[in-house]
Coordinates of C-alpha atoms in Angstrom, one line a residue:
X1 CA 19.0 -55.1 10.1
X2 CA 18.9 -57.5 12.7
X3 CA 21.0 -55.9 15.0
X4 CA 18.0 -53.3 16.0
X5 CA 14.5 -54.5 17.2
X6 CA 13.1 -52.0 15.6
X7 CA 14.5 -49.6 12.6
X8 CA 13.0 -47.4 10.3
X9 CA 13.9 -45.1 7.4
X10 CA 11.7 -42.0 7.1
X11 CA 8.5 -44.1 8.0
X12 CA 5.5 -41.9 6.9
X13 CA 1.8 -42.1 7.3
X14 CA -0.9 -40.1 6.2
X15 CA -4.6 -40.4 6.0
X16 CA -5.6 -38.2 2.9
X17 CA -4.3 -34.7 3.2
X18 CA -3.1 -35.5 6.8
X19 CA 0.0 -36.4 7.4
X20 CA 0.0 -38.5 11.2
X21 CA 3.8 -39.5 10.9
X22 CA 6.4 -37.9 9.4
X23 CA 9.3 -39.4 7.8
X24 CA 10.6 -41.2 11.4
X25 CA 13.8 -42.7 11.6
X26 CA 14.0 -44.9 14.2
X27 CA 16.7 -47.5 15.5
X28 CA 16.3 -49.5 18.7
X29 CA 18.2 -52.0 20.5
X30 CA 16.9 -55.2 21.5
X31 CA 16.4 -55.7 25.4
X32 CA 15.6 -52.0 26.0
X33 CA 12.2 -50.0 27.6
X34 CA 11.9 -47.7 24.5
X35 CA 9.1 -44.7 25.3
X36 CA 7.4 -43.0 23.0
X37 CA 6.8 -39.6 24.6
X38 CA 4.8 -36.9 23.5
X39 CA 1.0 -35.1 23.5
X40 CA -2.4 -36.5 22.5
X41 CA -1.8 -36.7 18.7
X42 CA 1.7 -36.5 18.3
X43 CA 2.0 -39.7 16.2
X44 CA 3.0 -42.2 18.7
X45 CA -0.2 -44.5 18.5
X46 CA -0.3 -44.4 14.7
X47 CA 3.8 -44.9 14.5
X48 CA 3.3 -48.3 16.9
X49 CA 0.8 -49.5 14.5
X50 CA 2.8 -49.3 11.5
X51 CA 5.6 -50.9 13.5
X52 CA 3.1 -54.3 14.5
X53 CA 2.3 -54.5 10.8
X54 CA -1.5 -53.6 12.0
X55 CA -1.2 -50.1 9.2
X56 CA 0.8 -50.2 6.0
X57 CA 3.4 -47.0 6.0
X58 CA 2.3 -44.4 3.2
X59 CA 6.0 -44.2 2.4
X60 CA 9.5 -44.7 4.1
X61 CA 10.6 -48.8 5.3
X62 CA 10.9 -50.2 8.6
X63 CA 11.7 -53.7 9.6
X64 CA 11.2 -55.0 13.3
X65 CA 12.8 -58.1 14.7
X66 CA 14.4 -58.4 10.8
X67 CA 10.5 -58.6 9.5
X68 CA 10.3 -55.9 6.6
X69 CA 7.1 -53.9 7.2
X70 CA 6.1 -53.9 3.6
X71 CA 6.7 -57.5 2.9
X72 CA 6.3 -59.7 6.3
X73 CA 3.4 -58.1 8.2
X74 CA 1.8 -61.0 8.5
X75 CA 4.6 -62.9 9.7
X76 CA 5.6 -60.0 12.4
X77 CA 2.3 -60.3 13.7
X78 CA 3.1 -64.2 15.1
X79 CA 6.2 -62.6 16.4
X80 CA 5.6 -60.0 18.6
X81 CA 3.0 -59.1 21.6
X82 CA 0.8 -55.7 21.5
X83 CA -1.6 -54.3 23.8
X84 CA -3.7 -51.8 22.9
X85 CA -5.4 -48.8 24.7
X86 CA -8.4 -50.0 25.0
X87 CA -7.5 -53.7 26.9
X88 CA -8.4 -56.1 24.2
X89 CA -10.4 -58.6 26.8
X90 CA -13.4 -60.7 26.8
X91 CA -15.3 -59.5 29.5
X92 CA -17.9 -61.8 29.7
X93 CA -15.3 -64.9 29.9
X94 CA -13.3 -65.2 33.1
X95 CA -9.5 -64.4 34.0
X96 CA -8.5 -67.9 32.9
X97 CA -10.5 -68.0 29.8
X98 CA -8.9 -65.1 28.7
X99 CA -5.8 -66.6 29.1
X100 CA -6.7 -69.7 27.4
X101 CA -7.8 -68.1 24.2
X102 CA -4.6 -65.8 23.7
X103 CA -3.0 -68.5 24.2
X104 CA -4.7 -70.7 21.7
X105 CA -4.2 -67.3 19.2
X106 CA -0.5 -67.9 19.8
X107 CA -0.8 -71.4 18.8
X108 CA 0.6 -72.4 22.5
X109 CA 0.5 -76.2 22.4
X110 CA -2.1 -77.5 25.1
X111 CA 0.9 -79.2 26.9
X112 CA 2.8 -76.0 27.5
X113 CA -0.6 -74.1 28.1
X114 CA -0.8 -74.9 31.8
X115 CA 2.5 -74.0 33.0
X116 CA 2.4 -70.5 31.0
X117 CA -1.0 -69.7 32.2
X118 CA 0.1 -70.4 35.6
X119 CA 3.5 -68.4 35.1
X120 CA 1.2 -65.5 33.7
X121 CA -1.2 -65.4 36.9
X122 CA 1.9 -65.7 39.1
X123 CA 3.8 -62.5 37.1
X124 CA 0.3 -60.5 37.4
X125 CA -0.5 -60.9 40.5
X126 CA -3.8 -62.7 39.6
X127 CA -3.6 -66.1 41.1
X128 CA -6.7 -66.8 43.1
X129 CA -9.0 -64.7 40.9
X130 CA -8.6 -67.0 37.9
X131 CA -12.3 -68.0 37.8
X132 CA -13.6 -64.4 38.4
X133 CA -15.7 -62.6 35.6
X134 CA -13.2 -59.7 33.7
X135 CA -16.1 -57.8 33.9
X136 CA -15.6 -57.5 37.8
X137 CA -12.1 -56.9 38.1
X138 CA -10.6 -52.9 38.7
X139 CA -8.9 -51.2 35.6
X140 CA -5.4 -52.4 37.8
X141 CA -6.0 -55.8 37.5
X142 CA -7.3 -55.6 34.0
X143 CA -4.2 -53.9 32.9
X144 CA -2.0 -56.5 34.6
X145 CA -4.7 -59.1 32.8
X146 CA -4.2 -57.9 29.4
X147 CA -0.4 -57.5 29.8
X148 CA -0.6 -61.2 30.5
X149 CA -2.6 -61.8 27.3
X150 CA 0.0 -59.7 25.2
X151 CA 3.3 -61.9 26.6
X152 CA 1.7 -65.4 26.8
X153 CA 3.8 -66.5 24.3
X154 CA 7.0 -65.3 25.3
X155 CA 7.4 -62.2 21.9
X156 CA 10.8 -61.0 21.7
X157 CA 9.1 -57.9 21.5
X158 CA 5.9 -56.0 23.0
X159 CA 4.2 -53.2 22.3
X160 CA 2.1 -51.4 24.5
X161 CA -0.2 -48.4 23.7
X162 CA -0.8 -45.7 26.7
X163 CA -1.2 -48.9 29.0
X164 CA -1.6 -47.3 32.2
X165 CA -4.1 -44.2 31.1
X166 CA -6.7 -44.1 33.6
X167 CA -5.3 -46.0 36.4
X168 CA -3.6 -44.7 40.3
X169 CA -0.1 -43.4 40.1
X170 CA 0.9 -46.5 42.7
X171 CA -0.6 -48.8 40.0
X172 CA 1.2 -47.1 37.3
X173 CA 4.8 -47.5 38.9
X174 CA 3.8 -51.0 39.5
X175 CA 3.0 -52.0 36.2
X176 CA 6.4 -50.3 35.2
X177 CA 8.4 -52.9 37.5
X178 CA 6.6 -55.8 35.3
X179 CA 7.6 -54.0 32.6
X180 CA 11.4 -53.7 33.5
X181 CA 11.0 -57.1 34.3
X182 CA 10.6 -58.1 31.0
X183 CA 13.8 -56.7 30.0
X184 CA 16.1 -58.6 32.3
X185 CA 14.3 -61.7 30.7
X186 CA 15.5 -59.9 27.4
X187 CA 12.4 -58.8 26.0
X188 CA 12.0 -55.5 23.9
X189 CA 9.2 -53.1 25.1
X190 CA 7.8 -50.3 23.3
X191 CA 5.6 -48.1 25.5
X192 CA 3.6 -45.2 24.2
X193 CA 3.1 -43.0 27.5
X194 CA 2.4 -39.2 28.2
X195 CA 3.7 -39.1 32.1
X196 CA 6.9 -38.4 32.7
X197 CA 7.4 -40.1 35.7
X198 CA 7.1 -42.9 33.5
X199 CA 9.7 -42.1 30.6
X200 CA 12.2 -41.5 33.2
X201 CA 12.4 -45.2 34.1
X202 CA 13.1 -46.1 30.1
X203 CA 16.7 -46.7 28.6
X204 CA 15.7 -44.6 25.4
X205 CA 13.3 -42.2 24.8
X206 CA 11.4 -40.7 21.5
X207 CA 9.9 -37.7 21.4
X208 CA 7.2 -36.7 19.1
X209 CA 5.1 -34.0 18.3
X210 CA 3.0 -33.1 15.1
X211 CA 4.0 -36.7 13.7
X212 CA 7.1 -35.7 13.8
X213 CA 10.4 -37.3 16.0
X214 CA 11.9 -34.3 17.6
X215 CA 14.9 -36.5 19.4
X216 CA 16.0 -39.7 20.3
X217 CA 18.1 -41.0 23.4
X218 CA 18.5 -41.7 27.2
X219 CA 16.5 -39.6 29.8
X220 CA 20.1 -38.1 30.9
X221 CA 21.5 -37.6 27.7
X222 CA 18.8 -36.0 26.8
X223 CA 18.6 -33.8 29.3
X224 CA 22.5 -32.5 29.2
X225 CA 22.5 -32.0 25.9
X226 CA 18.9 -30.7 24.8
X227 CA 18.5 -27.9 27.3
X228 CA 21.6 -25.2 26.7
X229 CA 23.0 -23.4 29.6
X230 CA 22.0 -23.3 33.1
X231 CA 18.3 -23.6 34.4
X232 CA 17.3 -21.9 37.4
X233 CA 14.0 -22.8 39.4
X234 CA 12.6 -19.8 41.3
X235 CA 9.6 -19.8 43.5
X236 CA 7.8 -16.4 43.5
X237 CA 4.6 -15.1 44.3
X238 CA 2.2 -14.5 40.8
X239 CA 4.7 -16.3 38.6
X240 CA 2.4 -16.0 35.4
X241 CA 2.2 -12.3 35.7
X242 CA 5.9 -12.5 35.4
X243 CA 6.7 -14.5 32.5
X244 CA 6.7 -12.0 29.9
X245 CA 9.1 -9.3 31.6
X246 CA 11.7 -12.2 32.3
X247 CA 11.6 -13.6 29.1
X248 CA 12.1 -9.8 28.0
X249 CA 15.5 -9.7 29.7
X250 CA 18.5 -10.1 27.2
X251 CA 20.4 -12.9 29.5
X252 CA 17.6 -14.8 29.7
X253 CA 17.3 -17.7 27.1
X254 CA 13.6 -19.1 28.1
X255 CA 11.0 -19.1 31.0
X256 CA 8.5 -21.7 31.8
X257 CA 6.0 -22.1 34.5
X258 CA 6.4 -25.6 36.7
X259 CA 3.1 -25.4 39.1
X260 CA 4.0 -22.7 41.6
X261 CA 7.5 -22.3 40.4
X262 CA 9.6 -20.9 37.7
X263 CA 12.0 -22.7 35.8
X264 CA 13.9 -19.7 33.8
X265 CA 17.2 -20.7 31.5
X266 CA 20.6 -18.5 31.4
X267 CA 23.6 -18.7 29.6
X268 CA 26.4 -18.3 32.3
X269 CA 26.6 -18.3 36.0
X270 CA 26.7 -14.6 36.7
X271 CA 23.0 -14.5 35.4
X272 CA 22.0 -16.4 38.1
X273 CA 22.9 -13.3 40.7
X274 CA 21.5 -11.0 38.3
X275 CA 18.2 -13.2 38.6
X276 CA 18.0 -12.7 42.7
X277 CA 18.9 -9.0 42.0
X278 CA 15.7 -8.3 40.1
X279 CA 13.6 -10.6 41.6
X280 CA 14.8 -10.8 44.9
X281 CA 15.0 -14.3 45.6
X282 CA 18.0 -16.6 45.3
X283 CA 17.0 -19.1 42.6
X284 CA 18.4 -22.7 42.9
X285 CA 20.4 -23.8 40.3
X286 CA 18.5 -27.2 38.6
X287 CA 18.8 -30.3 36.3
X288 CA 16.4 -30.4 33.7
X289 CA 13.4 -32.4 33.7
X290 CA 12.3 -34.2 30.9
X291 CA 9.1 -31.8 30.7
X292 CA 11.8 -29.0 30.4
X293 CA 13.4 -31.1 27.5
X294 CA 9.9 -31.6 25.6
X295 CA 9.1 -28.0 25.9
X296 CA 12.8 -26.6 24.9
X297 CA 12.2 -29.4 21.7
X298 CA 8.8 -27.8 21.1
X299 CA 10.0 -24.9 20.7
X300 CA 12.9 -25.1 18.4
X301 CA 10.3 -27.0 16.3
X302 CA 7.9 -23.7 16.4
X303 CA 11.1 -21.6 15.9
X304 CA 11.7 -23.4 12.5
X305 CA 8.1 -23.9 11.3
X306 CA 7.8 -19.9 11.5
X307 CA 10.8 -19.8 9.4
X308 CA 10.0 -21.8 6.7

């Protein structure tokens, strides 16, 4: 198993009658930004705590970094770095207690302890503020903080819960480039995100929805192979009022609305004049997005649950 960082066989939780993940099968290479991608709910919180050995899988096995999820939780635990949603900081201790005490949790010999706090500060962008109150600092700088506690002792892999919810878009893409830089250093990162801008910068992505993993590969694979035929992005004047007579025509696979635009999928490349013919516009010819892959993977899923 050691050849993935992380792989699972039909990992499953459930909470009485409520099933939160369903039967995943995951496999991830070592050295990769992994996203979990998907709504409020979906599962990804709930799968990532399974995978640090925090909740015990209802049924299925995983094993992460070789650790067996069922047998070696407690040894995973000393192995890997997680930080969770909520920025698990002291905020009445300062930056460089913080610091001080992961490191002490990761059984960082006082010898070493000075260089890797230092190397911290330096990769966060917190040197000079060592000595100021958590309390005091912006969200930004908290994040950064509590990133810092999560890799102090160098994990071979990190997880990160939804770590840039609540913070600027500029801060976002900037805790991204410490993230990639992890990866050239090697390390694995897991990042549980709902922004797309963010999933587009991963090497592999995971979809879920309903606790369930609807696919499983790289932002452009996924998008040439999820989305059939050719999407068209049109810009017209009450686009929601129009929705249901496109959808209605029979060379139309699927409509969705994009903010002021249309993005409306054919099967061949005559459809596209017969779009400007009936709307009178000439629609430009698109790649996917990765919101148009979620929502064509949505609703195959609906497709089959009203099926069964």
């Amino acid at each position: 198993m050691n050849e993935w960082a992380v792989k699972t066989e039909n990992l499953t939780r459930k909470f009485g009658s409520f099933t939160a993940v369903d039967q995943v099968n995951l496999a991830i290479s070592p050295g990769q930004v992994c996203g979990f991608l998907g709504p409020n709910g979906a599962g990804k919180s709930t799968t990532i705590r399974m995978l640090c050995g925090i909740l015990e899988p209802s049924a299925g096995s995983g094993w992460v970094l070789g650790y067996d999820l069922a047998r070696d939780a407690e040894q995973l635990k000393k192995q890997i770095g997680y930080m969770s949603q909520k920025f698990s900081l002291y905020e009445d201790l300062r930056v460089i207690e913080n610091l001080d005490f992961y490191a002490g949790l990761y059984s960082i010999p006082r010898r070493l302890r000075g260089n890797r706090i230092e190397e911290i500060l330096e990769m966060a962008l917190l040197q000079g503020r060592e000595d100021e109150m958590v309390s005091s600092l912006s969200r930004g700088f908290r994040q950064r903080l509590a990133l810092g506690c999560a890799i102090i002792a160098h994990p071979p892999l990190v997880f990160l819960d939804e770590p840039t919810s609540g913070v600027s878009p500029t801060t976002r893409r900037e805790f991204f480039n410490l993230i990639q830089q992890l990866t050239i250093q090697g390390t694995t990162v897991i990042v549980s995100t709902h922004f797309m801008d963010e999933a587009e910068r991963c090497d592999q992505i995971v979809f879920f929805n309903q606790g369930r993993l609807m696919a499983m590969d790289s932002p452009d694979i996924l998008k040439q192979t999820v989305v059939p035929g050719i999407l068209l992005e049109v810009l017209v004047e009450n686009p929601l009022a129009l929705m249901d007579e496109i959808h209605a025509w029979p060379f139309v696979g699927d409509v969705n609305l994009h903010g002021r635009f249309l993005h409306i999928l054919v099967h061949k490349e005559s459809d596209q004049e017969l779009i400007k013919q009936r709307l009178g516009v000439d629609p430009e010819r698109i790649v996917p997005t990765l919101e148009d892959v979620f929502i064509t993977l949505a609703r195959k899923e609906e497709k089959v649950g009203v099926a069964l």
